[in-house]
Coordinates of C-alpha atoms in Angstrom, one line a residue:
M87 CA 24.1 -22.6 -41.3
T88 CA 22.8 -19.2 -40.2
T89 CA 24.5 -17.3 -37.4
K90 CA 21.5 -15.0 -36.8
A91 CA 20.5 -14.8 -33.2
H92 CA 17.4 -16.6 -32.0
G93 CA 15.8 -13.4 -30.8
Q94 CA 16.5 -9.6 -30.8
L95 CA 16.0 -7.0 -28.1
R96 CA 16.4 -3.3 -28.0
R97 CA 19.2 -2.0 -25.8
G98 CA 16.8 -0.4 -23.3
Q99 CA 15.0 -3.8 -22.9
L100 CA 18.2 -5.3 -21.6
L101 CA 18.1 -2.9 -18.7
T102 CA 14.4 -3.3 -17.8
T103 CA 12.3 -6.2 -18.9
Y104 CA 15.0 -8.6 -20.0
G105 CA 18.1 -7.8 -17.9
P106 CA 20.4 -10.5 -16.5
G107 CA 18.2 -13.0 -14.5
A108 CA 15.0 -12.3 -16.4
L109 CA 12.9 -15.3 -17.5
F110 CA 11.5 -15.4 -21.0
D111 CA 10.2 -17.7 -23.7
L112 CA 11.8 -18.3 -27.1
P113 CA 9.7 -20.0 -29.9
R114 CA 10.8 -23.5 -28.8
H115 CA 12.5 -23.0 -25.5
A116 CA 12.3 -21.3 -22.1
A117 CA 15.4 -19.5 -20.9
I118 CA 16.9 -17.1 -18.5
I119 CA 19.1 -14.1 -19.6
G120 CA 22.7 -14.8 -18.7
G121 CA 24.8 -12.6 -16.4
L122 CA 27.4 -10.1 -17.5
D123 CA 30.0 -12.9 -17.6
V124 CA 28.4 -14.2 -20.8
W125 CA 27.9 -10.9 -22.4
P126 CA 30.4 -9.7 -25.0
P127 CA 33.8 -8.5 -23.6
T128 CA 33.8 -4.8 -22.7
S129 CA 36.3 -4.2 -25.5
A130 CA 33.5 -4.9 -27.9
L131 CA 31.0 -2.6 -26.2
E132 CA 30.5 1.1 -26.2
E133 CA 31.6 2.8 -22.9
I134 CA 29.3 5.4 -21.5
S135 CA 30.8 8.2 -19.5
E136 CA 28.8 9.6 -16.6
P137 CA 31.1 10.2 -13.5
R138 CA 28.3 11.2 -11.2
L139 CA 26.3 8.0 -11.8
A140 CA 29.5 5.9 -11.4
R141 CA 30.1 7.5 -8.0
I142 CA 26.5 6.8 -6.9
I143 CA 26.8 3.1 -8.0
Q144 CA 30.1 2.8 -6.1
H145 CA 28.4 4.2 -3.0
I146 CA 25.5 1.8 -3.3
T147 CA 27.4 -1.4 -4.3
S148 CA 30.8 -0.8 -2.7
I149 CA 32.4 -1.7 -6.1
S150 CA 35.5 0.4 -6.7
N151 CA 35.6 2.4 -9.9
P152 CA 32.6 0.8 -11.7
R153 CA 32.4 1.3 -15.5
L154 CA 29.3 1.7 -17.6
Y155 CA 28.9 0.0 -21.0
A156 CA 26.0 0.0 -23.4
P157 CA 24.5 -3.4 -24.3
P158 CA 25.4 -4.8 -27.7
A159 CA 23.4 -3.4 -30.6
A160 CA 21.9 -5.6 -33.3
D161 CA 23.9 -5.8 -36.4
D162 CA 21.7 -6.5 -39.4
T163 CA 24.3 -5.7 -42.1
P164 CA 25.1 -8.6 -44.5
G165 CA 28.1 -10.5 -43.3
G166 CA 28.1 -8.7 -40.0
K167 CA 29.5 -10.5 -37.0
P168 CA 26.8 -11.5 -34.6
L169 CA 27.2 -9.9 -31.2
G170 CA 24.7 -10.8 -28.5
V171 CA 24.2 -11.9 -24.9
G172 CA 24.3 -15.4 -23.6
V173 CA 21.2 -17.2 -22.2
Y174 CA 20.7 -20.5 -20.3
R175 CA 17.9 -23.0 -20.7
F176 CA 15.7 -22.8 -17.7
P177 CA 13.7 -24.4 -16.1
E178 CA 14.8 -28.0 -16.6
W179 CA 11.5 -29.8 -16.0
F180 CA 9.0 -30.2 -18.8
V181 CA 5.4 -31.2 -19.5
V182 CA 4.9 -33.7 -22.3
Q183 CA 2.2 -32.8 -24.8
E184 CA 0.3 -36.1 -24.8
N185 CA -1.8 -37.3 -27.6
D186 CA -5.0 -37.4 -25.5
Q187 CA -8.0 -38.7 -27.5
S188 CA -10.2 -39.4 -24.5
S189 CA -13.3 -37.3 -23.7
S190 CA -12.5 -37.1 -20.0
R191 CA -12.4 -33.7 -18.5
I192 CA -9.2 -34.6 -16.7
R193 CA -6.1 -34.0 -18.9
S194 CA -3.0 -35.9 -17.7
R195 CA 0.5 -35.0 -18.9
R196 CA 3.8 -36.4 -17.8
L197 CA 6.3 -34.3 -15.8
V198 CA 9.8 -35.1 -17.0
P199 CA 13.3 -33.7 -16.3
R200 CA 15.6 -32.6 -19.1
K201 CA 18.0 -35.6 -18.6
A202 CA 15.1 -37.9 -19.4
L203 CA 14.5 -36.1 -22.7
E204 CA 18.1 -36.7 -23.7
R205 CA 17.4 -40.4 -23.5
N206 CA 14.5 -39.9 -26.0
R207 CA 12.0 -41.9 -24.0
Y208 CA 8.8 -40.1 -25.0
N209 CA 8.3 -41.1 -28.6
K210 CA 9.5 -37.6 -29.8
L211 CA 6.3 -36.0 -28.5
P212 CA 6.7 -32.2 -28.1
V213 CA 7.4 -30.9 -24.6
V214 CA 7.0 -27.4 -23.1
A215 CA 8.8 -26.0 -20.0
T216 CA 6.7 -26.1 -16.9
R217 CA 5.4 -22.7 -15.9
F218 CA 6.0 -23.3 -12.2
I219 CA 9.3 -22.7 -10.5
A220 CA 10.6 -22.0 -7.0
A221 CA 12.2 -18.7 -6.0
C222 CA 13.1 -16.7 -2.9
S223 CA 13.0 -13.1 -1.9
R224 CA 16.8 -12.7 -2.6
G225 CA 16.3 -13.4 -6.4
H226 CA 17.4 -17.0 -6.5
V227 CA 15.4 -19.4 -8.7
D228 CA 15.3 -23.1 -9.1
D229 CA 13.2 -25.9 -10.4
I230 CA 10.6 -27.2 -8.0
D231 CA 11.7 -30.5 -6.4
W232 CA 8.6 -32.2 -7.8
R233 CA 9.3 -35.6 -6.2
T234 CA 9.8 -34.1 -2.7
F235 CA 6.7 -31.9 -3.2
V236 CA 4.3 -34.7 -4.2
H237 CA 5.6 -37.2 -1.6
R238 CA 5.7 -34.4 1.1
G239 CA 9.3 -35.1 2.0
K240 CA 12.5 -36.8 0.7
T241 CA 11.9 -40.0 -1.1
D242 CA 13.6 -42.7 -3.1
C243 CA 10.6 -43.2 -5.4
R244 CA 11.5 -42.7 -9.0
Q245 CA 8.2 -43.6 -10.7
Q246 CA 6.6 -41.4 -13.3
L247 CA 5.1 -38.1 -12.3
W248 CA 2.0 -36.7 -13.9
L249 CA 0.3 -33.3 -13.9
D250 CA -3.5 -33.6 -13.9
E251 CA -5.7 -30.7 -15.0
H252 CA -9.3 -30.8 -13.9
G253 CA -11.2 -28.5 -16.1
T254 CA -9.9 -25.8 -18.4
S255 CA -9.3 -22.8 -16.2
G256 CA -5.6 -23.5 -15.4
D257 CA -6.2 -22.3 -11.8
L258 CA -3.9 -23.9 -9.2
S259 CA -6.9 -25.5 -7.5
D260 CA -7.6 -27.4 -10.7
L261 CA -4.0 -28.8 -10.9
K262 CA -2.7 -31.9 -9.2
V263 CA 0.7 -33.5 -9.2
R264 CA 0.5 -37.3 -9.1
C265 CA 3.1 -40.1 -8.8
E266 CA 2.4 -43.5 -10.2
C267 CA 3.1 -44.9 -6.7
G268 CA -0.2 -43.3 -5.5
A269 CA 1.1 -40.1 -3.9
E270 CA -0.6 -36.9 -5.1
R271 CA -0.8 -33.3 -4.0
S272 CA -2.8 -30.2 -5.2
M273 CA -0.8 -27.3 -6.6
I274 CA -2.8 -24.9 -4.4
E275 CA -0.8 -26.3 -1.5
A276 CA 2.4 -24.8 -3.0
R277 CA 1.0 -21.4 -2.2
N278 CA 0.8 -22.0 1.5
R279 CA 3.9 -20.0 2.6
S280 CA 3.5 -20.8 6.3
A281 CA 4.0 -24.5 5.7
H282 CA 7.0 -24.1 3.4
P283 CA 5.8 -26.8 1.0
L284 CA 8.7 -26.2 -1.5
G285 CA 11.4 -26.4 1.1
W286 CA 14.4 -24.0 1.5
C287 CA 16.5 -22.1 -1.0
S288 CA 19.9 -23.5 -2.0
G289 CA 21.0 -20.2 -3.4
R290 CA 20.9 -21.3 -7.0
R291 CA 21.6 -18.6 -9.6
P292 CA 21.1 -20.2 -13.0
W293 CA 21.7 -16.9 -14.9
L294 CA 25.4 -17.0 -13.7
G295 CA 26.0 -20.6 -14.9
L296 CA 27.1 -23.7 -13.2
D297 CA 28.6 -23.7 -9.7
S298 CA 27.3 -20.2 -8.9
N299 CA 25.2 -21.1 -5.9
E300 CA 25.6 -18.9 -2.8
E301 CA 24.5 -19.4 0.8
C302 CA 20.8 -18.6 1.4
G303 CA 18.3 -20.7 3.4
E304 CA 15.3 -18.5 2.7
P305 CA 12.0 -20.3 2.3
L306 CA 11.2 -21.0 -1.3
R307 CA 8.0 -19.6 -2.8
L308 CA 6.0 -20.7 -5.8
L309 CA 6.6 -18.4 -8.8
I310 CA 5.0 -18.5 -12.2
R311 CA 7.9 -17.7 -14.5
T312 CA 5.9 -15.5 -16.9
A313 CA 4.2 -13.5 -14.1
S314 CA 4.8 -9.8 -13.7
N315 CA 6.4 -10.3 -10.2
A316 CA 9.2 -12.6 -11.6
Y317 CA 11.6 -9.8 -12.3
F318 CA 11.9 -6.2 -11.0
P319 CA 15.0 -4.4 -12.2
Q320 CA 16.8 -1.8 -10.1
V321 CA 17.7 1.0 -12.5
L322 CA 19.4 4.2 -11.5
A323 CA 18.7 7.2 -13.7
V324 CA 20.5 10.6 -13.6
L325 CA 20.5 13.7 -15.8
S326 CA 23.9 14.7 -17.1
I327 CA 24.8 17.9 -15.3
P328 CA 27.9 20.0 -16.0
E329 CA 30.0 19.4 -12.9
P330 CA 31.5 22.4 -11.1
E331 CA 35.2 22.4 -10.3
Q332 CA 36.0 20.6 -7.1
G333 CA 39.7 21.0 -6.9
I334 CA 42.0 18.0 -6.7
D335 CA 39.2 15.4 -6.3
A336 CA 37.6 16.6 -9.6
V337 CA 40.9 16.3 -11.4
V338 CA 41.6 12.8 -10.0
A339 CA 38.0 11.7 -11.0
E340 CA 38.6 13.0 -14.5
L341 CA 41.9 11.1 -14.8
W342 CA 40.7 8.0 -13.0
G343 CA 41.1 5.9 -16.1
E344 CA 44.9 6.4 -15.7
L345 CA 45.2 6.9 -12.0
Y346 CA 43.3 3.8 -10.7
I347 CA 46.4 1.7 -11.0
V348 CA 48.5 3.9 -8.6
E349 CA 49.5 1.9 -5.5
E350 CA 52.3 4.1 -4.3
I351 CA 53.8 7.6 -5.1
G352 CA 56.4 6.0 -7.4
D353 CA 53.6 4.8 -9.7
L354 CA 52.2 8.3 -9.8
R355 CA 55.5 9.8 -10.9
L356 CA 55.7 7.3 -13.7
L357 CA 52.3 8.3 -15.0
K358 CA 53.2 12.0 -14.9
R359 CA 55.6 11.3 -17.7
K360 CA 52.5 11.5 -19.9
T361 CA 52.1 15.1 -21.0
D362 CA 48.4 15.4 -20.6
V363 CA 48.4 13.8 -17.2
A364 CA 51.3 16.0 -16.0
Q365 CA 49.5 19.2 -17.2
K366 CA 46.3 18.5 -15.4
L367 CA 48.1 17.6 -12.2
A368 CA 50.7 20.4 -12.3
A369 CA 48.9 22.5 -9.7
F370 CA 49.1 19.8 -7.0
T371 CA 51.8 18.1 -5.0
D372 CA 52.4 14.3 -5.4
E373 CA 51.4 13.8 -1.8
D374 CA 48.1 15.6 -2.2
I375 CA 47.4 13.7 -5.4
F376 CA 48.2 10.3 -3.8
A377 CA 45.9 11.1 -0.9
A378 CA 43.1 12.0 -3.3
I379 CA 43.6 8.7 -5.1
Q380 CA 43.4 6.8 -1.8
R381 CA 40.2 8.7 -0.9
K382 CA 38.5 7.7 -4.1
K383 CA 39.5 4.1 -3.8
S384 CA 38.1 3.9 -0.4
G385 CA 35.0 5.8 -1.3
A386 CA 35.8 8.2 1.6
G387 CA 35.6 11.4 -0.5
S388 CA 33.2 14.2 0.0
P389 CA 29.6 12.8 0.3
E390 CA 27.7 12.7 -3.0
K391 CA 24.5 14.7 -2.9
P392 CA 21.4 12.8 -3.9
P393 CA 21.0 12.7 -7.6
K394 CA 17.8 14.7 -7.8
L395 CA 19.1 17.5 -5.5
V396 CA 22.1 18.0 -7.9
E397 CA 19.7 18.2 -10.8
L398 CA 17.4 20.6 -9.0
D399 CA 20.3 22.9 -8.2
A400 CA 21.3 23.0 -11.9
I401 CA 17.8 23.6 -13.2
L402 CA 17.0 26.4 -10.8
A403 CA 20.3 28.1 -11.4
A404 CA 19.4 28.5 -15.1
P405 CA 19.1 32.1 -16.3
E406 CA 16.0 33.6 -17.9
G407 CA 15.8 33.4 -21.7
Y408 CA 14.3 31.6 -24.6
G409 CA 17.1 29.0 -25.2
D410 CA 18.4 30.5 -28.5
D411 CA 20.6 33.2 -26.9
V412 CA 23.7 31.0 -26.5
P413 CA 25.1 28.0 -28.3
L414 CA 23.4 24.8 -27.3
N415 CA 25.0 22.3 -24.8
E416 CA 23.8 19.0 -26.3
D417 CA 23.8 17.4 -22.8
F418 CA 22.1 20.1 -20.8
H419 CA 20.6 23.4 -22.0
V420 CA 18.0 25.0 -19.7
R421 CA 16.4 28.5 -19.7
R422 CA 13.7 29.9 -17.4
L423 CA 10.9 31.1 -19.5
P424 CA 9.9 34.7 -18.8
D425 CA 6.7 35.0 -16.8
R426 CA 5.0 37.3 -19.3
V427 CA 5.1 34.5 -21.9
W428 CA 3.1 31.9 -20.0
R429 CA 1.5 33.6 -16.9
K430 CA -1.9 35.0 -18.0
S431 CA -4.3 34.5 -15.1
K432 CA -4.7 33.8 -11.4
L433 CA -4.8 30.1 -12.1
S434 CA -1.0 30.0 -12.0
D435 CA -0.6 32.0 -8.8
N436 CA 0.8 28.9 -7.1
I437 CA 3.4 28.3 -9.9
A438 CA 6.7 30.0 -9.2
A439 CA 8.5 29.4 -12.5
V440 CA 8.5 27.4 -15.7
Y441 CA 11.8 26.2 -17.3
Q442 CA 12.4 24.8 -20.7
L443 CA 15.0 22.0 -21.0
H444 CA 15.9 22.4 -24.7
R445 CA 18.5 19.6 -24.5
L446 CA 19.0 16.9 -21.8
R447 CA 20.9 13.7 -21.6
E448 CA 19.6 10.9 -19.3
V449 CA 21.8 7.9 -18.4
L450 CA 20.3 4.8 -16.9
A451 CA 22.2 1.9 -15.4
L452 CA 21.0 -1.5 -14.2
I453 CA 22.6 -2.4 -10.8
G454 CA 20.6 -5.5 -9.8
F455 CA 17.1 -7.0 -9.5
T456 CA 14.6 -8.5 -7.1
R457 CA 11.7 -10.9 -7.4
F458 CA 8.2 -10.8 -5.8
E459 CA 8.7 -7.3 -4.5
A460 CA 9.8 -4.2 -6.5
I461 CA 12.3 -2.1 -4.6
M462 CA 11.9 1.5 -5.8
P463 CA 14.3 4.4 -5.2
D464 CA 13.3 7.0 -2.6
I465 CA 12.0 10.4 -3.5
N466 CA 15.6 11.6 -3.9
G467 CA 16.4 8.9 -6.5
E468 CA 18.5 6.7 -4.1
Y469 CA 18.1 3.0 -3.3
E470 CA 18.3 1.6 0.2
Q471 CA 21.8 0.1 0.7
E472 CA 20.4 -2.5 3.1
V473 CA 18.1 -4.0 0.5
E474 CA 19.1 -7.4 -0.9
R475 CA 19.5 -7.4 -4.6
A476 CA 20.5 -10.2 -6.9
Q477 CA 23.9 -9.7 -8.6
L478 CA 24.4 -9.3 -12.4
A479 CA 27.7 -11.2 -12.4
R480 CA 29.8 -13.3 -10.1
E481 CA 32.1 -10.4 -9.4
P482 CA 30.6 -7.3 -11.2
K483 CA 33.0 -4.7 -12.3
W484 CA 30.9 -2.9 -14.8
F485 CA 27.2 -2.3 -15.3
P486 CA 25.0 -2.1 -18.4
A487 CA 23.8 1.4 -19.2
V488 CA 22.0 3.4 -21.9
E489 CA 21.8 7.1 -22.7
N490 CA 18.8 9.0 -23.9
R491 CA 18.7 12.5 -25.3
G492 CA 15.6 14.6 -25.3
E493 CA 13.8 17.7 -24.1
G494 CA 11.5 18.6 -21.2
I495 CA 9.5 21.1 -19.2
F496 CA 10.2 21.9 -15.5
V497 CA 7.4 23.4 -13.4
Q498 CA 8.3 24.8 -10.0
L499 CA 5.6 25.3 -7.3
A500 CA 5.7 28.3 -5.0
S501 CA 7.4 27.4 -1.7
A502 CA 5.2 29.7 0.3
A503 CA 2.0 28.3 -1.2
V504 CA 3.1 24.7 -0.4
A505 CA 4.0 25.7 3.2
H506 CA 0.6 27.4 3.7
W507 CA -1.2 24.4 2.2
L508 CA 0.6 22.0 4.6
E509 CA -0.7 23.9 7.6
R510 CA -4.4 23.4 6.7
P511 CA -6.2 20.9 9.1
A512 CA -7.9 19.1 6.2
V513 CA -4.6 18.5 4.5
Q514 CA -3.0 17.2 7.7
S515 CA -5.9 14.8 8.3
R516 CA -5.7 13.5 4.7
L517 CA -1.9 13.0 5.0
H518 CA -2.4 11.1 8.3
E519 CA -4.7 8.7 6.5
L520 CA -2.3 8.3 3.6
A521 CA 0.6 7.7 6.1
S522 CA -1.5 5.0 7.8
G523 CA -2.0 3.2 4.5
H524 CA 1.8 3.4 3.9
A525 CA 2.4 1.8 7.3
Q526 CA 0.0 -1.1 6.6
W527 CA 1.7 -1.7 3.2
Q528 CA 5.1 -1.8 4.8
V529 CA 4.3 -4.5 7.4
H530 CA 5.1 -7.5 5.3
R531 CA 7.7 -6.0 3.0
H532 CA 11.5 -5.8 3.0
S533 CA 11.6 -2.2 1.9
K534 CA 11.7 0.3 4.8
R535 CA 11.4 3.5 2.8
P536 CA 9.8 6.3 4.7
F537 CA 6.5 7.9 3.9
P538 CA 7.3 10.4 1.1
G539 CA 5.2 13.2 2.5
G540 CA 2.5 15.5 1.3
P541 CA 4.5 17.6 -1.2
Y542 CA 5.7 14.5 -3.1
I543 CA 2.2 13.1 -3.4
L544 CA 0.9 16.4 -4.5
L545 CA 3.6 16.8 -7.1
H546 CA 3.3 13.2 -8.3
T547 CA -0.5 13.5 -8.8
L548 CA -0.2 16.9 -10.6
S549 CA 2.5 15.3 -12.8
H550 CA 0.2 12.5 -14.0
L551 CA -2.6 14.9 -14.7
L552 CA -0.3 17.2 -16.7
I553 CA 1.2 14.3 -18.7
Q554 CA -2.4 13.4 -19.9
S555 CA -2.9 17.0 -21.1
L556 CA 0.5 17.4 -22.8
A557 CA 0.2 14.1 -24.7
L558 CA -2.9 15.6 -26.5
R559 CA -0.9 18.4 -28.1
C560 CA 2.9 17.9 -27.9
G561 CA 3.3 15.2 -30.6
Y562 CA 4.5 12.5 -28.3
P563 CA 2.3 9.6 -27.0
M564 CA 1.6 9.5 -23.3
S565 CA 3.8 6.5 -22.8
A566 CA 6.8 8.4 -24.2
I567 CA 6.6 11.3 -21.6
R568 CA 8.3 10.5 -18.3
E569 CA 8.5 12.3 -15.0
R570 CA 11.0 13.2 -12.3
I571 CA 9.6 14.5 -9.1
Y572 CA 11.7 16.9 -7.0
A573 CA 10.5 17.4 -3.4
D574 CA 13.3 19.0 -1.5
V575 CA 11.5 19.5 1.8
A576 CA 14.6 20.7 3.7
G577 CA 15.3 23.4 1.1
Q578 CA 11.6 24.0 0.5
R579 CA 12.0 23.6 -3.3
Y580 CA 9.3 21.7 -5.2
G581 CA 9.1 20.9 -8.9
I582 CA 8.1 18.5 -11.7
L583 CA 10.2 17.6 -14.7
L584 CA 8.2 16.1 -17.6
Y585 CA 10.5 15.0 -20.4
T586 CA 11.0 12.6 -23.3
G587 CA 14.1 11.1 -24.7
S588 CA 15.4 8.5 -27.2
P589 CA 18.8 6.8 -27.8
D590 CA 19.4 8.5 -31.1
A591 CA 21.7 11.4 -31.8
S592 CA 19.2 14.2 -30.9
G593 CA 16.1 12.5 -29.5
T594 CA 14.0 15.7 -29.6
L595 CA 11.4 17.2 -32.0
G596 CA 10.8 20.4 -30.0
G597 CA 7.1 19.6 -29.6
L598 CA 7.2 19.1 -25.8
V599 CA 9.5 21.9 -24.8
Q600 CA 7.4 24.5 -26.7
Q601 CA 4.3 23.5 -24.6
A602 CA 5.8 25.4 -21.7
R603 CA 4.4 28.6 -23.3
S604 CA 0.9 27.1 -22.9
L605 CA 1.3 25.9 -19.4
E606 CA -1.8 27.6 -18.1
E607 CA -4.0 25.9 -20.7
H608 CA -2.5 22.5 -19.8
L609 CA -2.9 23.3 -16.1
D610 CA -6.6 24.3 -16.5
Y611 CA -7.3 21.1 -18.5
A612 CA -5.4 18.9 -16.0
L613 CA -7.2 20.3 -13.0
R614 CA -10.7 20.2 -14.5
T615 CA -10.3 16.6 -15.7
G616 CA -8.8 15.6 -12.4
M617 CA -11.8 16.8 -10.4
F618 CA -13.9 13.9 -11.7
C619 CA -13.4 10.2 -12.4
S620 CA -15.6 7.8 -14.2
N621 CA -15.4 5.6 -11.1
D622 CA -16.5 8.4 -8.7
P623 CA -17.7 8.4 -5.9
I624 CA -16.0 5.0 -5.3
C625 CA -12.6 6.4 -6.4
A626 CA -12.9 9.8 -4.7
Q627 CA -13.9 8.2 -1.4
H628 CA -11.4 5.3 -1.4
S629 CA -9.5 5.1 1.9
P630 CA -5.8 4.0 1.9
R631 CA -6.5 2.2 5.1
D632 CA -9.1 -0.1 3.5
T633 CA -7.7 -3.6 4.1
F634 CA -10.3 -5.2 1.8
E635 CA -9.0 -3.5 -1.3
E636 CA -5.3 -3.4 -0.2
R637 CA -4.6 -0.3 -2.3
W638 CA -2.7 1.2 0.6
L639 CA -0.5 3.6 -1.3
L640 CA -3.3 5.3 -3.2
G641 CA -5.9 7.8 -2.2
A642 CA -8.4 9.1 -4.8
A643 CA -6.6 7.6 -7.8
C644 CA -7.4 4.7 -10.2
H645 CA -7.0 3.7 -13.8
G646 CA -9.9 6.0 -14.7
C647 CA -8.2 9.2 -13.7
A648 CA -4.6 9.4 -12.3
L649 CA -2.8 6.2 -13.2
I650 CA -0.7 6.2 -16.3
S651 CA 1.7 3.9 -18.1
E652 CA 4.4 2.5 -15.7
S653 CA 7.0 3.4 -18.3
S654 CA 6.2 7.0 -17.6
C655 CA 5.9 6.9 -13.8
E656 CA 8.9 6.9 -11.5
M657 CA 7.0 5.2 -8.6
R658 CA 5.1 2.4 -10.3
N659 CA 1.8 4.4 -9.9
D660 CA 2.1 4.5 -6.2
Y661 CA 1.6 7.6 -3.9
L662 CA -1.2 9.3 -5.8
D663 CA -4.2 11.2 -4.5
R664 CA -6.3 13.6 -6.5
A665 CA -7.8 15.0 -3.3
L666 CA -4.5 16.8 -2.5
A667 CA -4.4 18.5 -5.9
V668 CA -8.0 19.3 -6.8
P669 CA -11.4 19.2 -5.0
V670 CA -13.0 15.8 -5.5
V671 CA -16.4 14.4 -4.5
G672 CA -16.6 14.4 -0.7
L673 CA -13.1 15.9 -0.2
E674 CA -13.1 19.5 -1.2
D675 CA -11.0 21.1 1.5
A676 CA -7.6 19.4 1.0
A677 CA -6.9 20.6 -2.5
F678 CA -3.8 22.7 -3.3
F679 CA -5.4 24.2 -6.4
A680 CA -8.8 26.0 -6.2
V681 CA -10.7 25.3 -9.5
E682 CA -13.5 27.8 -10.2

């Protein structure tokens, strides 16, 4: 008997597409990825150290001292011990693949629960899991109560259920659930959210195993388990930045793996018998150390700056140079490229500086997930604390994380140029239209994130245009180049980080970082191609307030011009508008860049 797993995933996939709670298909079964409780013990996993990310997670989740561990890696060595994550079979209702020999356009198949299969009542005909399940906005999922649905209420009827397909389209309007007692109901009625046809949520969390229900009561909604809105991971990402000394709090954070067990000063004195602990704490009194430990446990320490602002501080503080003047820091090595190397014409007048990130380390951690609606972090990289997210474990104490190493280019816009641009009446009028579209989008959504503002949309659009140019020459495909947008309105600092990374030891080939020297060439190409779209004038003259198209978060942007792979975009291709970056057909006055 083989011990090989039924399927294999990359580590990064267990944080994104196939994290705990995600629905997927195996060759013969449908399943749901199990929670962290059925993952390998942390002693068998690789711990990832990123104190700043751990503090952010603690602030968001209120979980004290969260740890980060990498998902198990595939072991293909002969005789290697299999190490994987647990999954549960879900859903538990199936459709029998009948031997239908009739010429009728109606195909009827029996709907059966898993318990009926165990009694082997269907002549060993193959079955497939039903593609329809019920879910709520808090992430809970359950099988549809098919008997209640077809009878329009609770019933004692236990006669056979059938799923009738009229035609071959598979559309809900062509599907009907029928009971042999004569009751029947069209599947299109399951989409009528105002009538609550599927009832109310019982708080079922099948990815956490049996007896894991929690109180809910939200109305259940129809969900196709393989649809793109069935799983939206909430992933936090930070760049590893060398942390400045912060006195006693920094020392306590460094030694937290030892100090977290301290409940009274006597415990502290015992720990100080260890030479390394005593040396690092020698400059502080026991009372001050104990107070710092209490602050960290309660989360009442000095407020953590938003992730992106910390990164922005570190990047802009980098000295001028070429990157080879000092030994490399494998986690973070940045130099500001001298202007004479890349600035060659007036095209870059609105660019303040260009930085080369020769080495960077990015750490990503999964903290939860949602269904139906993707909850994205705000422009500073933070999630809303009030947003409901489904838990990864019954009592999570650690979170899955991965680290990527790579390289990047940081482009800083001139603050004075952005301020002058924002004062122009045409820009203000365009931003008012975009803000109105954002307000309409927000009406029926749980997320209450504010409108990101003009600088963010400008930077975001410019980033997408530059990625398309860089991919032609840097040696990386477009889907491998990612973005981080920095719009510090309070500090009037604006920039774009375009980077790539991989989980191997180096993760860099040098092709991207060297394109900083040719920034003007990339800027010229990006702006000229951004002026026109194959869908113009429809694309250029799209209004975010158009309720017919419901593209409320987009201005002049579509798949023909500014939209890129969602693996590259930090905002799922929202908040884009070419009209704010370059002149477009019918909107020439709002552009930040003047293209001759």
